[in-house]
JSON list of C-alpha atoms in Angstrom, two decimals:
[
{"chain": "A", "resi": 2, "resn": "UNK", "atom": "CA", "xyz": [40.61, 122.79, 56.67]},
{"chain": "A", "resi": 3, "resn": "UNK", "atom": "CA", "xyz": [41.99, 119.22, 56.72]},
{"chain": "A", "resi": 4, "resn": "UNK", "atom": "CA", "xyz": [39.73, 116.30, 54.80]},
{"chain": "A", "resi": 5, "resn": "UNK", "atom": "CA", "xyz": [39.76, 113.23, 56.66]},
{"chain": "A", "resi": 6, "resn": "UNK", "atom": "CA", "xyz": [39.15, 109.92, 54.84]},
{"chain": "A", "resi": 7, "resn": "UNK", "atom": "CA", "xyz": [38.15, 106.81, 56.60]},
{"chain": "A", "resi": 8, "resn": "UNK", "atom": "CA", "xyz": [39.17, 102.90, 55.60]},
{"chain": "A", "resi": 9, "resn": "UNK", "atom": "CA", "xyz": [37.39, 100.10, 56.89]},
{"chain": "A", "resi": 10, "resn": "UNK", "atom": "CA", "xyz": [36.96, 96.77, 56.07]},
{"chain": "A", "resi": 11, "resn": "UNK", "atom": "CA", "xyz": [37.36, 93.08, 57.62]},
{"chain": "A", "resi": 12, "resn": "UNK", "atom": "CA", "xyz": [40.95, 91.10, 57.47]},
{"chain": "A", "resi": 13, "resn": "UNK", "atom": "CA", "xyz": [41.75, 90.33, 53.82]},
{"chain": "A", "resi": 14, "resn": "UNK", "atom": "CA", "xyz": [40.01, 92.51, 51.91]},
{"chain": "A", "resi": 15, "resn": "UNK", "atom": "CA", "xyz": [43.11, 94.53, 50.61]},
{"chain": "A", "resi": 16, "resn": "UNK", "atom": "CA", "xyz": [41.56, 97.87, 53.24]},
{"chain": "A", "resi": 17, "resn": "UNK", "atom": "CA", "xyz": [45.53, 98.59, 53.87]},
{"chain": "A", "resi": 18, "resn": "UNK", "atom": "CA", "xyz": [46.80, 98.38, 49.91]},
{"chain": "A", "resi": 19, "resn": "UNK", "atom": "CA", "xyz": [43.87, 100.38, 49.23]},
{"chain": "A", "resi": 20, "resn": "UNK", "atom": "CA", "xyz": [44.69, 102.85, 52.17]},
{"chain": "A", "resi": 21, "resn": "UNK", "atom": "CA", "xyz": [48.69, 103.02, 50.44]},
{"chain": "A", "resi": 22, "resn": "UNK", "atom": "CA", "xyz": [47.34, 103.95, 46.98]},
{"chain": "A", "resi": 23, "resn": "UNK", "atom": "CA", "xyz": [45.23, 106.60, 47.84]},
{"chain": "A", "resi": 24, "resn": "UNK", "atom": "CA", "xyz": [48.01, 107.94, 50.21]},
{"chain": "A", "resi": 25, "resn": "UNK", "atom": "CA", "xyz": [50.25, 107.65, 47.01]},
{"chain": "A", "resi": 26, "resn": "UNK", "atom": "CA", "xyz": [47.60, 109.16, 44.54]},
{"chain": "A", "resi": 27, "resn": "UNK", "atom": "CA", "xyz": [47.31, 112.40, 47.07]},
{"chain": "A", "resi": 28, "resn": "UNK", "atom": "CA", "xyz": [50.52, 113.06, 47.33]},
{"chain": "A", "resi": 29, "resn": "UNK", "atom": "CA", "xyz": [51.72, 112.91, 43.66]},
{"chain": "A", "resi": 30, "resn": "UNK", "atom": "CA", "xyz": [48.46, 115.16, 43.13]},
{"chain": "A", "resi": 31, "resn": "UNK", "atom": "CA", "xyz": [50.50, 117.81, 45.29]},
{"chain": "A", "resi": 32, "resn": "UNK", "atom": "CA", "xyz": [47.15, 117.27, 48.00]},
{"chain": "A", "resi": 33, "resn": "UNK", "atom": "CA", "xyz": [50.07, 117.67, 50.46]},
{"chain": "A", "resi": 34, "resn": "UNK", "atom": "CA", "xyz": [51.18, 117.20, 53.32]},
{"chain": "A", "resi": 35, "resn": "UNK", "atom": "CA", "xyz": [48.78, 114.21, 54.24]},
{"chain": "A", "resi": 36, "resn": "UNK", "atom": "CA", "xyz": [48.90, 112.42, 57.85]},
{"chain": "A", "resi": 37, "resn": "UNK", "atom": "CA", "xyz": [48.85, 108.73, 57.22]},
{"chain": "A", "resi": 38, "resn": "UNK", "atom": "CA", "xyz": [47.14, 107.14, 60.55]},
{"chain": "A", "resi": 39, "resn": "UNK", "atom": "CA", "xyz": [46.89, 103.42, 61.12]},
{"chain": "A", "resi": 40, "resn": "UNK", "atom": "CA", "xyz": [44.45, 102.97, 63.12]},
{"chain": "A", "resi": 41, "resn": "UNK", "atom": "CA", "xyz": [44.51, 98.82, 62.22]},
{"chain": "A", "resi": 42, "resn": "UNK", "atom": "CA", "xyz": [45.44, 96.31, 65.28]},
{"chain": "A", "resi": 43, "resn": "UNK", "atom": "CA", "xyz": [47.21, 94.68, 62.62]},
{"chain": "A", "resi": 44, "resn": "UNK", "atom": "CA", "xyz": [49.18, 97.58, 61.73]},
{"chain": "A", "resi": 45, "resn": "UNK", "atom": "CA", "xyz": [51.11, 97.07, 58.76]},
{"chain": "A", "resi": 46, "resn": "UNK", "atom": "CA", "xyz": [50.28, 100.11, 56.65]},
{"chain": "A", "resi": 47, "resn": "UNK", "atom": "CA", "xyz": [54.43, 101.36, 56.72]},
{"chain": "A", "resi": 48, "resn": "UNK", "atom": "CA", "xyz": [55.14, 98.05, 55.17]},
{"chain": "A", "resi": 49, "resn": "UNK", "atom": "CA", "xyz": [52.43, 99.22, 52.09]},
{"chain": "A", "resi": 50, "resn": "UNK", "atom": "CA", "xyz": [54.54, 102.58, 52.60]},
{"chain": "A", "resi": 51, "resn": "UNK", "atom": "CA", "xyz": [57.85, 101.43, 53.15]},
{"chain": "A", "resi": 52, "resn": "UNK", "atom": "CA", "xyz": [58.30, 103.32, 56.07]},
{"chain": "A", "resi": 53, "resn": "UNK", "atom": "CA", "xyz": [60.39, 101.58, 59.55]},
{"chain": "A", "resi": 54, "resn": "UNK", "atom": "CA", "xyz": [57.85, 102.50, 62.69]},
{"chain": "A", "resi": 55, "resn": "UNK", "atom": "CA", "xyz": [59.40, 102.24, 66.38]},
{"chain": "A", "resi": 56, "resn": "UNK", "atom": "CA", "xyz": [57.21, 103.64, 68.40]},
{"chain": "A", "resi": 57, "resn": "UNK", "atom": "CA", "xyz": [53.75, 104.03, 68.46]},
{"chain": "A", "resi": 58, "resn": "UNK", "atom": "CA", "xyz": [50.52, 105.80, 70.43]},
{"chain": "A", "resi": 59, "resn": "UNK", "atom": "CA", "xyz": [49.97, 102.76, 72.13]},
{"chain": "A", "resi": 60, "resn": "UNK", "atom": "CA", "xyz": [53.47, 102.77, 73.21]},
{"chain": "A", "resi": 61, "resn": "UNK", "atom": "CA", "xyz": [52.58, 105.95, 74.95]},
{"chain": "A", "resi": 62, "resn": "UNK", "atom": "CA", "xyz": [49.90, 105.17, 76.81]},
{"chain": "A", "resi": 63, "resn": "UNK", "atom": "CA", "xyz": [51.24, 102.11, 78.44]},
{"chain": "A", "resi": 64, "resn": "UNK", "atom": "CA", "xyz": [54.11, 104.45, 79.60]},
{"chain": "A", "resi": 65, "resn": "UNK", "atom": "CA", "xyz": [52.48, 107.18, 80.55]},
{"chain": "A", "resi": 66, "resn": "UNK", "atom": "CA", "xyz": [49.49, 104.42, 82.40]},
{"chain": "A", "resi": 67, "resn": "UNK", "atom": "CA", "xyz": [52.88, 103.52, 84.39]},
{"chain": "A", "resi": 68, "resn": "UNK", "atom": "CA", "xyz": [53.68, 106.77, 85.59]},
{"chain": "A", "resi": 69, "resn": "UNK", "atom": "CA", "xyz": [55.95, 109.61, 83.91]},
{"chain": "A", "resi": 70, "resn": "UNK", "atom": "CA", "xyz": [59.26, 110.24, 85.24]},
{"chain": "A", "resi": 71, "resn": "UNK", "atom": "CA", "xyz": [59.45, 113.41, 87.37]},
{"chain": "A", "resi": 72, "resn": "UNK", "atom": "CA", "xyz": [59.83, 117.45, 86.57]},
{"chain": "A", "resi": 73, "resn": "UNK", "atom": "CA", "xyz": [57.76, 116.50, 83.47]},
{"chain": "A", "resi": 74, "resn": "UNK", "atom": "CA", "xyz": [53.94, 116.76, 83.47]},
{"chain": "A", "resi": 75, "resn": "UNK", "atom": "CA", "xyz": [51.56, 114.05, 81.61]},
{"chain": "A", "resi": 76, "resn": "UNK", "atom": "CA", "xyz": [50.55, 116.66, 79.08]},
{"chain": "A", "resi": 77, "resn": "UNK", "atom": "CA", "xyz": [54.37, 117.74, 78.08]},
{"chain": "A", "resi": 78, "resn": "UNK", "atom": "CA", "xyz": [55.07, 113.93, 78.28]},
{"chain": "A", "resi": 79, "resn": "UNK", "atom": "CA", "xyz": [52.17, 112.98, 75.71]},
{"chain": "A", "resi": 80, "resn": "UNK", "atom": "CA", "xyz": [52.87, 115.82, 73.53]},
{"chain": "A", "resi": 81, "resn": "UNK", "atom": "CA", "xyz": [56.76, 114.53, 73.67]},
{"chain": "A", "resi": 82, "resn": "UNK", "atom": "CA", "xyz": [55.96, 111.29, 72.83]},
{"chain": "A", "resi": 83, "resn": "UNK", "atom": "CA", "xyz": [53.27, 111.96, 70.43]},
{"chain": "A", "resi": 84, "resn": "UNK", "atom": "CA", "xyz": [55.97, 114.29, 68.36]},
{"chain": "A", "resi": 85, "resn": "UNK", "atom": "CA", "xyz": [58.38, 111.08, 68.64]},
{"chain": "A", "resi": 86, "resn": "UNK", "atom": "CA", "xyz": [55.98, 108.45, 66.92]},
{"chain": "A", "resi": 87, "resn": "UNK", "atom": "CA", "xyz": [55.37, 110.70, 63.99]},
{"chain": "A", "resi": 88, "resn": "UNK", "atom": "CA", "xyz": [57.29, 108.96, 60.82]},
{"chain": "A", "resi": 89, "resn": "UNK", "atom": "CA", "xyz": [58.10, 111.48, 58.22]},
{"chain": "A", "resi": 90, "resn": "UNK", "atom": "CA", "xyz": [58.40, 110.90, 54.82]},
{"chain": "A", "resi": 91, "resn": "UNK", "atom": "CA", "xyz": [58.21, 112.62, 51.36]},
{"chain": "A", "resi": 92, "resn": "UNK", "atom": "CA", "xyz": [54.84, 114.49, 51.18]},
{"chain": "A", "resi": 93, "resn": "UNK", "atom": "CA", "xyz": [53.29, 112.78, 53.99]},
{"chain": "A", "resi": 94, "resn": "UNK", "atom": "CA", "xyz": [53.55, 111.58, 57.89]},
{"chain": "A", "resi": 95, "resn": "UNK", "atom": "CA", "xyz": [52.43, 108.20, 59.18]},
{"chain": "A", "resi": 96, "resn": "UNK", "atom": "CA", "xyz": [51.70, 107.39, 62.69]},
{"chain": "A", "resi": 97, "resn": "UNK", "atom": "CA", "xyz": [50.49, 104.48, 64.37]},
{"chain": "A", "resi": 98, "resn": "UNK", "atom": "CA", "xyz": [47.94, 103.92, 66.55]},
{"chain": "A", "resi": 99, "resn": "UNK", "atom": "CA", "xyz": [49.55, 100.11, 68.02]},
{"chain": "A", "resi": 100, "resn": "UNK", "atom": "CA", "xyz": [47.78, 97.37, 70.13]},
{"chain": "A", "resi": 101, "resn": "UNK", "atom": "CA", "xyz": [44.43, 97.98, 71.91]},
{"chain": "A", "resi": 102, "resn": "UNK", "atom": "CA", "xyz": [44.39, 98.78, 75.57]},
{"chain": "A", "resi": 103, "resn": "UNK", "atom": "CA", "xyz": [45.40, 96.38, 77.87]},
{"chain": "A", "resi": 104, "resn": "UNK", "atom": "CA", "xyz": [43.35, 95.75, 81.57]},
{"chain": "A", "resi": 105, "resn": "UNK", "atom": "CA", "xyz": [43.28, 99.22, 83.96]},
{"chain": "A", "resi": 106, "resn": "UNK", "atom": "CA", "xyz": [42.19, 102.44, 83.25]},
{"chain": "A", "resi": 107, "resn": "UNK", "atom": "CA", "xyz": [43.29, 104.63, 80.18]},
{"chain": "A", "resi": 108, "resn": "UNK", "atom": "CA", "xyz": [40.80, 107.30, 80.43]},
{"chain": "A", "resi": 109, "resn": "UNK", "atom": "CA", "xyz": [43.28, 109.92, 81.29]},
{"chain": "A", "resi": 110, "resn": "UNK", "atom": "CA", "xyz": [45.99, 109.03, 78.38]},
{"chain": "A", "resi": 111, "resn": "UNK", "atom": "CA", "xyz": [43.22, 108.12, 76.17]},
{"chain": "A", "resi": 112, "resn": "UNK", "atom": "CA", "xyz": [41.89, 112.18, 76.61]},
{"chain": "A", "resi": 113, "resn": "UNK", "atom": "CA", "xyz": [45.93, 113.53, 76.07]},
{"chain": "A", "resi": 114, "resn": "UNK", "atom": "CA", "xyz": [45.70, 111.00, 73.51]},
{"chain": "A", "resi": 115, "resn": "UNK", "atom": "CA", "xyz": [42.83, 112.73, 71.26]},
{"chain": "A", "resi": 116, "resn": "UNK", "atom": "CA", "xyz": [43.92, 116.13, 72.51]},
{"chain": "A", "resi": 117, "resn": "UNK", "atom": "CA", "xyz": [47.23, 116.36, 70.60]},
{"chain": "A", "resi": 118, "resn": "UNK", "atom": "CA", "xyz": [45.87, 114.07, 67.80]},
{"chain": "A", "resi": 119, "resn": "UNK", "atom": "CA", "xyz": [43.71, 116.93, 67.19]},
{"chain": "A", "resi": 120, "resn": "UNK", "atom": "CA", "xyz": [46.31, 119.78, 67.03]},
{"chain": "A", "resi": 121, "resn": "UNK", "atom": "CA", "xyz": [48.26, 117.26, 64.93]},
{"chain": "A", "resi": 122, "resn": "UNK", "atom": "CA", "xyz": [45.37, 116.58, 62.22]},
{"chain": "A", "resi": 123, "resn": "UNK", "atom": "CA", "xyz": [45.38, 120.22, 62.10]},
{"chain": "A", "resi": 124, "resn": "UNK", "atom": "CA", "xyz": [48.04, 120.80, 60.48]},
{"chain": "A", "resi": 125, "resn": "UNK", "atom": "CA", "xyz": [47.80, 118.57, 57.36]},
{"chain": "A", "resi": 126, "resn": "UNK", "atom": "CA", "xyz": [45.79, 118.65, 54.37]},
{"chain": "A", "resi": 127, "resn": "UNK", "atom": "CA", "xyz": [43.94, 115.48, 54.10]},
{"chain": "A", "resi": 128, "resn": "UNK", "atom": "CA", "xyz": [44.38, 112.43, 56.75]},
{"chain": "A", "resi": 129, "resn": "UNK", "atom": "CA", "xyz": [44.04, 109.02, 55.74]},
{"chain": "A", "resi": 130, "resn": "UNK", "atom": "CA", "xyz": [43.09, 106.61, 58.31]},
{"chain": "A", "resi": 131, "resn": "UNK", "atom": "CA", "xyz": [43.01, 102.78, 57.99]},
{"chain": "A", "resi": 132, "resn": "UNK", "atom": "CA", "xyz": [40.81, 101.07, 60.68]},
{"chain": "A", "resi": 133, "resn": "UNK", "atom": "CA", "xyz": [39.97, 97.82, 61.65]},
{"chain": "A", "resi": 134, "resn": "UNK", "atom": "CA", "xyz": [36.69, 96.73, 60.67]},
{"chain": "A", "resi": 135, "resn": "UNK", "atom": "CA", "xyz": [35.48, 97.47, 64.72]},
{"chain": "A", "resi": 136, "resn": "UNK", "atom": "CA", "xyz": [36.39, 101.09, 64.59]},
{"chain": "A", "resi": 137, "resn": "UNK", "atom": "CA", "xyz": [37.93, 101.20, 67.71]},
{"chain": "A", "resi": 138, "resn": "UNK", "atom": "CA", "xyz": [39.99, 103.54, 67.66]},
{"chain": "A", "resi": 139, "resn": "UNK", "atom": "CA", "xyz": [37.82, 106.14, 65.95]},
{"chain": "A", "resi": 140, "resn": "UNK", "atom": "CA", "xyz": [34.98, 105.54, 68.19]},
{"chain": "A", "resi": 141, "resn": "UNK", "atom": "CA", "xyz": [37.47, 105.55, 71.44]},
{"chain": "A", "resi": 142, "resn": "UNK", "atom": "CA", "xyz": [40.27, 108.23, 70.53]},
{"chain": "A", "resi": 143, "resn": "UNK", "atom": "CA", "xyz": [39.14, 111.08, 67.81]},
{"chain": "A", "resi": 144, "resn": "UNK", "atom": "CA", "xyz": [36.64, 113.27, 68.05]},
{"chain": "A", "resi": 145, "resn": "UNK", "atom": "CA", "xyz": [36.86, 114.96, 64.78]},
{"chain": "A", "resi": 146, "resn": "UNK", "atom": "CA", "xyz": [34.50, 114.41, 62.01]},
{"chain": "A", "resi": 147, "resn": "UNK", "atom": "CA", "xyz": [34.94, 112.14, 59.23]},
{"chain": "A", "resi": 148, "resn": "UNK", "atom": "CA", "xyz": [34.48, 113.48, 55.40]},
{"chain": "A", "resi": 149, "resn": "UNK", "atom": "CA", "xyz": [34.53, 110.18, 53.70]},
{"chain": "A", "resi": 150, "resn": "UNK", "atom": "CA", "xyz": [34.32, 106.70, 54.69]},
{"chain": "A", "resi": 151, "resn": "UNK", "atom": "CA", "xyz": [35.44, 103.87, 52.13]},
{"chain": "A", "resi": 152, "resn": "UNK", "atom": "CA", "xyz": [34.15, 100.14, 53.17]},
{"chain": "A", "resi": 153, "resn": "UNK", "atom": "CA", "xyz": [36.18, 97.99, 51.64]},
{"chain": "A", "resi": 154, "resn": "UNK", "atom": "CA", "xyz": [34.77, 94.59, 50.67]},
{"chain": "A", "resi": 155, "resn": "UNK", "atom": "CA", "xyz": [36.10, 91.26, 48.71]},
{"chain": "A", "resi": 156, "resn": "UNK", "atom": "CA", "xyz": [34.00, 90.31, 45.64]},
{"chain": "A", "resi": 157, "resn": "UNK", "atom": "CA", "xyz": [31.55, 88.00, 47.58]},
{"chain": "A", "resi": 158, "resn": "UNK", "atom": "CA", "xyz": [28.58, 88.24, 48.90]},
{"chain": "A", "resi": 159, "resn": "UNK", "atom": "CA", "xyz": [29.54, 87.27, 52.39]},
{"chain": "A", "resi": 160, "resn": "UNK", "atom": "CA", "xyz": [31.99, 90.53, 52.25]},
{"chain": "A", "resi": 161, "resn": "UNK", "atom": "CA", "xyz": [29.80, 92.67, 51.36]},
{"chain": "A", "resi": 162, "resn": "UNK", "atom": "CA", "xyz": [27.45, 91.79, 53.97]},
{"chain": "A", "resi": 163, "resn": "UNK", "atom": "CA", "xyz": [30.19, 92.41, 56.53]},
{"chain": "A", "resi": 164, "resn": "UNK", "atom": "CA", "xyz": [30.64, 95.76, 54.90]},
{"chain": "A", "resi": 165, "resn": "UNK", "atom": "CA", "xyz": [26.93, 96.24, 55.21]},
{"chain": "A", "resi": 166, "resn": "UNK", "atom": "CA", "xyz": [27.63, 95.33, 58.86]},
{"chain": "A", "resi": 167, "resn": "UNK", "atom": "CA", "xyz": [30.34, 97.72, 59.20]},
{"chain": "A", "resi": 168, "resn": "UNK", "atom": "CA", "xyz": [28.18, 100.53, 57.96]},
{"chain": "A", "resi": 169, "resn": "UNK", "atom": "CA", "xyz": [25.22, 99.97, 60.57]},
{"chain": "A", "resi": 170, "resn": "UNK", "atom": "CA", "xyz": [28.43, 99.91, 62.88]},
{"chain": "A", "resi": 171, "resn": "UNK", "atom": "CA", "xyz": [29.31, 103.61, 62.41]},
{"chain": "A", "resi": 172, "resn": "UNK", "atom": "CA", "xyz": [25.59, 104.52, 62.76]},
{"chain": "A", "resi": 173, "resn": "UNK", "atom": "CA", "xyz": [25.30, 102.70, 66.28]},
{"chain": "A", "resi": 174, "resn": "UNK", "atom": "CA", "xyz": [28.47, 104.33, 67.61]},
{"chain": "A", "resi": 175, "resn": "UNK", "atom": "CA", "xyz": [27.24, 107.70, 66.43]},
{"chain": "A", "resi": 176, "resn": "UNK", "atom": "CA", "xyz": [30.14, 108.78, 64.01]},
{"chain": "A", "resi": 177, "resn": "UNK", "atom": "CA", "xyz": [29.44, 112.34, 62.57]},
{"chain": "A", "resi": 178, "resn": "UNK", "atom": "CA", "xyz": [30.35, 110.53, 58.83]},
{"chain": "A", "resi": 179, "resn": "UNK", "atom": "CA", "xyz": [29.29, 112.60, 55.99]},
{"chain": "A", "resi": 180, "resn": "UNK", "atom": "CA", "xyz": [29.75, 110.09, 52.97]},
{"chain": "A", "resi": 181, "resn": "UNK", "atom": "CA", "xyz": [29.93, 106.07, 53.16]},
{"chain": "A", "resi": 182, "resn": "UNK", "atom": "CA", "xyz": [30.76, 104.64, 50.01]},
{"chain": "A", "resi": 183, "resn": "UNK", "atom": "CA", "xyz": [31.65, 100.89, 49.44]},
{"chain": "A", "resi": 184, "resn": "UNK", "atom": "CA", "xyz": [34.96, 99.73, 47.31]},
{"chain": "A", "resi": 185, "resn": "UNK", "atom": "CA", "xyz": [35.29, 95.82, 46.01]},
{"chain": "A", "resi": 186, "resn": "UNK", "atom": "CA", "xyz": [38.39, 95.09, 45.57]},
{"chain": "A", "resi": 187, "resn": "UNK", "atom": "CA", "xyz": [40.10, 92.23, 43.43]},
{"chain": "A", "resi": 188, "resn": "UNK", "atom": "CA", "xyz": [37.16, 92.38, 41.54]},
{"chain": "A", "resi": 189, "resn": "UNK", "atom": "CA", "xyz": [37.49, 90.04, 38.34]},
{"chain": "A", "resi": 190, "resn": "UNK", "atom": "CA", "xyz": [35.95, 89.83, 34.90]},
{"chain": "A", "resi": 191, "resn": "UNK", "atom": "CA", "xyz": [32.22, 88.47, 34.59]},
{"chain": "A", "resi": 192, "resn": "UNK", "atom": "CA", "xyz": [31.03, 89.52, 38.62]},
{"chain": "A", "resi": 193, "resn": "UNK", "atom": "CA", "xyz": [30.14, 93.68, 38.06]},
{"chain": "A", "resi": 194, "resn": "UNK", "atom": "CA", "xyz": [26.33, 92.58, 37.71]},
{"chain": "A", "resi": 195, "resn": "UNK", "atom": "CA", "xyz": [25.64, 89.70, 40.54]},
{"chain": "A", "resi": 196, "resn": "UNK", "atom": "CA", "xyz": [28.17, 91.66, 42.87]},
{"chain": "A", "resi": 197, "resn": "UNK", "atom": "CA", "xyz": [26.12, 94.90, 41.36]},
{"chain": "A", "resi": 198, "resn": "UNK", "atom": "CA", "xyz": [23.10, 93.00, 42.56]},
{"chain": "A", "resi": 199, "resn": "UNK", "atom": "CA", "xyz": [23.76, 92.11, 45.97]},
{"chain": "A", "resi": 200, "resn": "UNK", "atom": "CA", "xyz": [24.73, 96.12, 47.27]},
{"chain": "A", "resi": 201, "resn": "UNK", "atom": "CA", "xyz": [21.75, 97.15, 46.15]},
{"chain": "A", "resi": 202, "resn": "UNK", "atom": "CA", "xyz": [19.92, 94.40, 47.96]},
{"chain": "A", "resi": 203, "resn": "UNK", "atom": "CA", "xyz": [22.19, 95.78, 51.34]},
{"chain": "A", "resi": 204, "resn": "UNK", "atom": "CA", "xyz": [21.87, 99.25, 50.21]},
{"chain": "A", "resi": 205, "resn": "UNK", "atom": "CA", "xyz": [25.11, 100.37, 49.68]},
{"chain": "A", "resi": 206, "resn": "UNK", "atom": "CA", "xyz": [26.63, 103.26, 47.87]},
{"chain": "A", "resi": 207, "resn": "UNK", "atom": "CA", "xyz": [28.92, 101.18, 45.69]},
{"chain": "A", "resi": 208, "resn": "UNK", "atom": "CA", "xyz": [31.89, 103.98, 44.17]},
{"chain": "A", "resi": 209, "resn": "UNK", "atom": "CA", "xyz": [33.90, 101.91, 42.19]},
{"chain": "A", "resi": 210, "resn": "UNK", "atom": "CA", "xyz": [35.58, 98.24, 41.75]},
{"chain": "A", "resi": 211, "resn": "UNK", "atom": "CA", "xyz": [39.51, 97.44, 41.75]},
{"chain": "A", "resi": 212, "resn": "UNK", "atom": "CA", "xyz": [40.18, 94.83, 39.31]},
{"chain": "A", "resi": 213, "resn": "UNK", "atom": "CA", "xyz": [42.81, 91.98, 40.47]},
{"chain": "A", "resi": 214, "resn": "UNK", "atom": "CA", "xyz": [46.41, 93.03, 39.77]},
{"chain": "A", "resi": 215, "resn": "UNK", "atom": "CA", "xyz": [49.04, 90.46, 39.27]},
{"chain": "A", "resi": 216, "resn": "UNK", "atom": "CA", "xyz": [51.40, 93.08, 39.87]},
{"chain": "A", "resi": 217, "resn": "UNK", "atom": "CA", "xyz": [50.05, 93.89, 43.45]},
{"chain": "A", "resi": 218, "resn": "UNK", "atom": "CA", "xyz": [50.25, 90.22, 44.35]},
{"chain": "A", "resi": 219, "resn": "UNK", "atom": "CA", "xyz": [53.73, 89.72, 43.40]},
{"chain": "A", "resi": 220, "resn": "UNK", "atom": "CA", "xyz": [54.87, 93.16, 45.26]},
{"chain": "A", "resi": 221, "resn": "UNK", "atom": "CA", "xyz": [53.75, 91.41, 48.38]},
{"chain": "A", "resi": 222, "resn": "UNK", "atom": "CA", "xyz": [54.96, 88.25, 47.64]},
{"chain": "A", "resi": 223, "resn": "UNK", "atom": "CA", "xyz": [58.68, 89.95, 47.57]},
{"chain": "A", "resi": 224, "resn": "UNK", "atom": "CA", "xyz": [58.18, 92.74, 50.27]},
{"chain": "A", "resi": 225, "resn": "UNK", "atom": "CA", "xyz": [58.06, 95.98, 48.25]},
{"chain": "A", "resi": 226, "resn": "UNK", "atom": "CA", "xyz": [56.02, 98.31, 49.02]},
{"chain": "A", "resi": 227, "resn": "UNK", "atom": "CA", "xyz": [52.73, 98.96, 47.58]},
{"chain": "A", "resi": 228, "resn": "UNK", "atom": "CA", "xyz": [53.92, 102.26, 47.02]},
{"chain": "A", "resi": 229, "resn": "UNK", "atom": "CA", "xyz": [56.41, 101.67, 44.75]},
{"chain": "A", "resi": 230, "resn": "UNK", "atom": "CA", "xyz": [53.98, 100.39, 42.45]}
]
């Protein structure tokens, strides 16, 4: 039975490097093979990974929205296609869900779309998907359940409120999530009890803080992957 974990979190809170680590952590536990799944407009997870993406599932659908060549069907042509933007790497896959839809109808690709993500998922252990802090994509193109969802937020109060936002988010769209927790990340010394404070006051289920990491900052800074860390 795959376990599907859930990142969210608005631009800059570190969702993605968080996203990398746990993919890492997984796979070095031997909780293999894991499907990594950016599900981000601003997909940049296979830079965290080190991994070289060329096409993606939003590749697909504009094709297949422009018609499919002949003596192929749309399902063979998804499946194809779907089997083509799959990067493999040690211990774990990444695909990538590209840019949001553009004006016309998708309803057709979208359904291929979360048919053969399905069969996909199935086949992994755990699946690690990094959203943007809308969910579109989970709300839009799976219908599979979600195990755990981490909402990550900076250390300030204004981020966790958006993570508090995020949360009432997955309710209104009616996500079958079975755990929300809520990460701060780049947490520093002296802010446990005021950040402590204001989740309880938004009711969150705080799991755990990631202190700030020099180290993490300069990896960026020169383009090496998270995961190397």
């Amino acid at each position: 039975m795959t376990y599907s974990i859930g990142l969210a979190g608005k631009g800059g809170t570190g969702k993605t490097t968080i996203a990398g680590l746990l993919i890492k952590y997984l796979t070095e536990k031997g909780k293999t093979p894991v499907l990594a799944v950016d599900a981000d407009a601003n997909a940049n997870l296979n830079e965290v990974l080190g991994l070289e993406v060329e096409e993606t599932l939003g590749d697909a659908r504009e094709e297949m929205k422009k018609g499919v060549s002949s003596g192929i069907t749309k399902d063979v042509f998804m499946e194809m296609k779907l089997q083509e933007a799959v990067v493999e790497s040690s211990g774990f896959d990444l695909i990538v869900m590209g840019r949001p839809e553009g004006a016309g109808c998708y309803c057709a690709a979208n359904t291929l779309l979360t048919q053969y993500l399905e069969k996909l998922i199935d086949n992994y252990s755990y699946v690690v998907m990094d959203n943007e802090a809308g969910m579109e994509h989970i709300s839009r193109l799976t219908t599979n359940d979600i195990d755990l969802l981490l909402v990550v937020s900076d250390p300030t109060r204004r981020g966790i409120q958006a993570a508090a936002r995020i949360v009432e988010l997955t309710h209104s769209l009616g996500l079958n999530i079975g755990r929300r927790h809520l990460i701060i990340n780049q947490s520093r010394t002296g802010q446990s009890e005021a950040l402590t404070q204001a989740v309880q006051e938004y009711g969150l289920d705080l799991i755990g803080m990631v202190p700030e990491d020099q180290e993490l900052r300069d990896f960026d800074l020169k383009g090496k992957p998270t995961a190397e860390l």
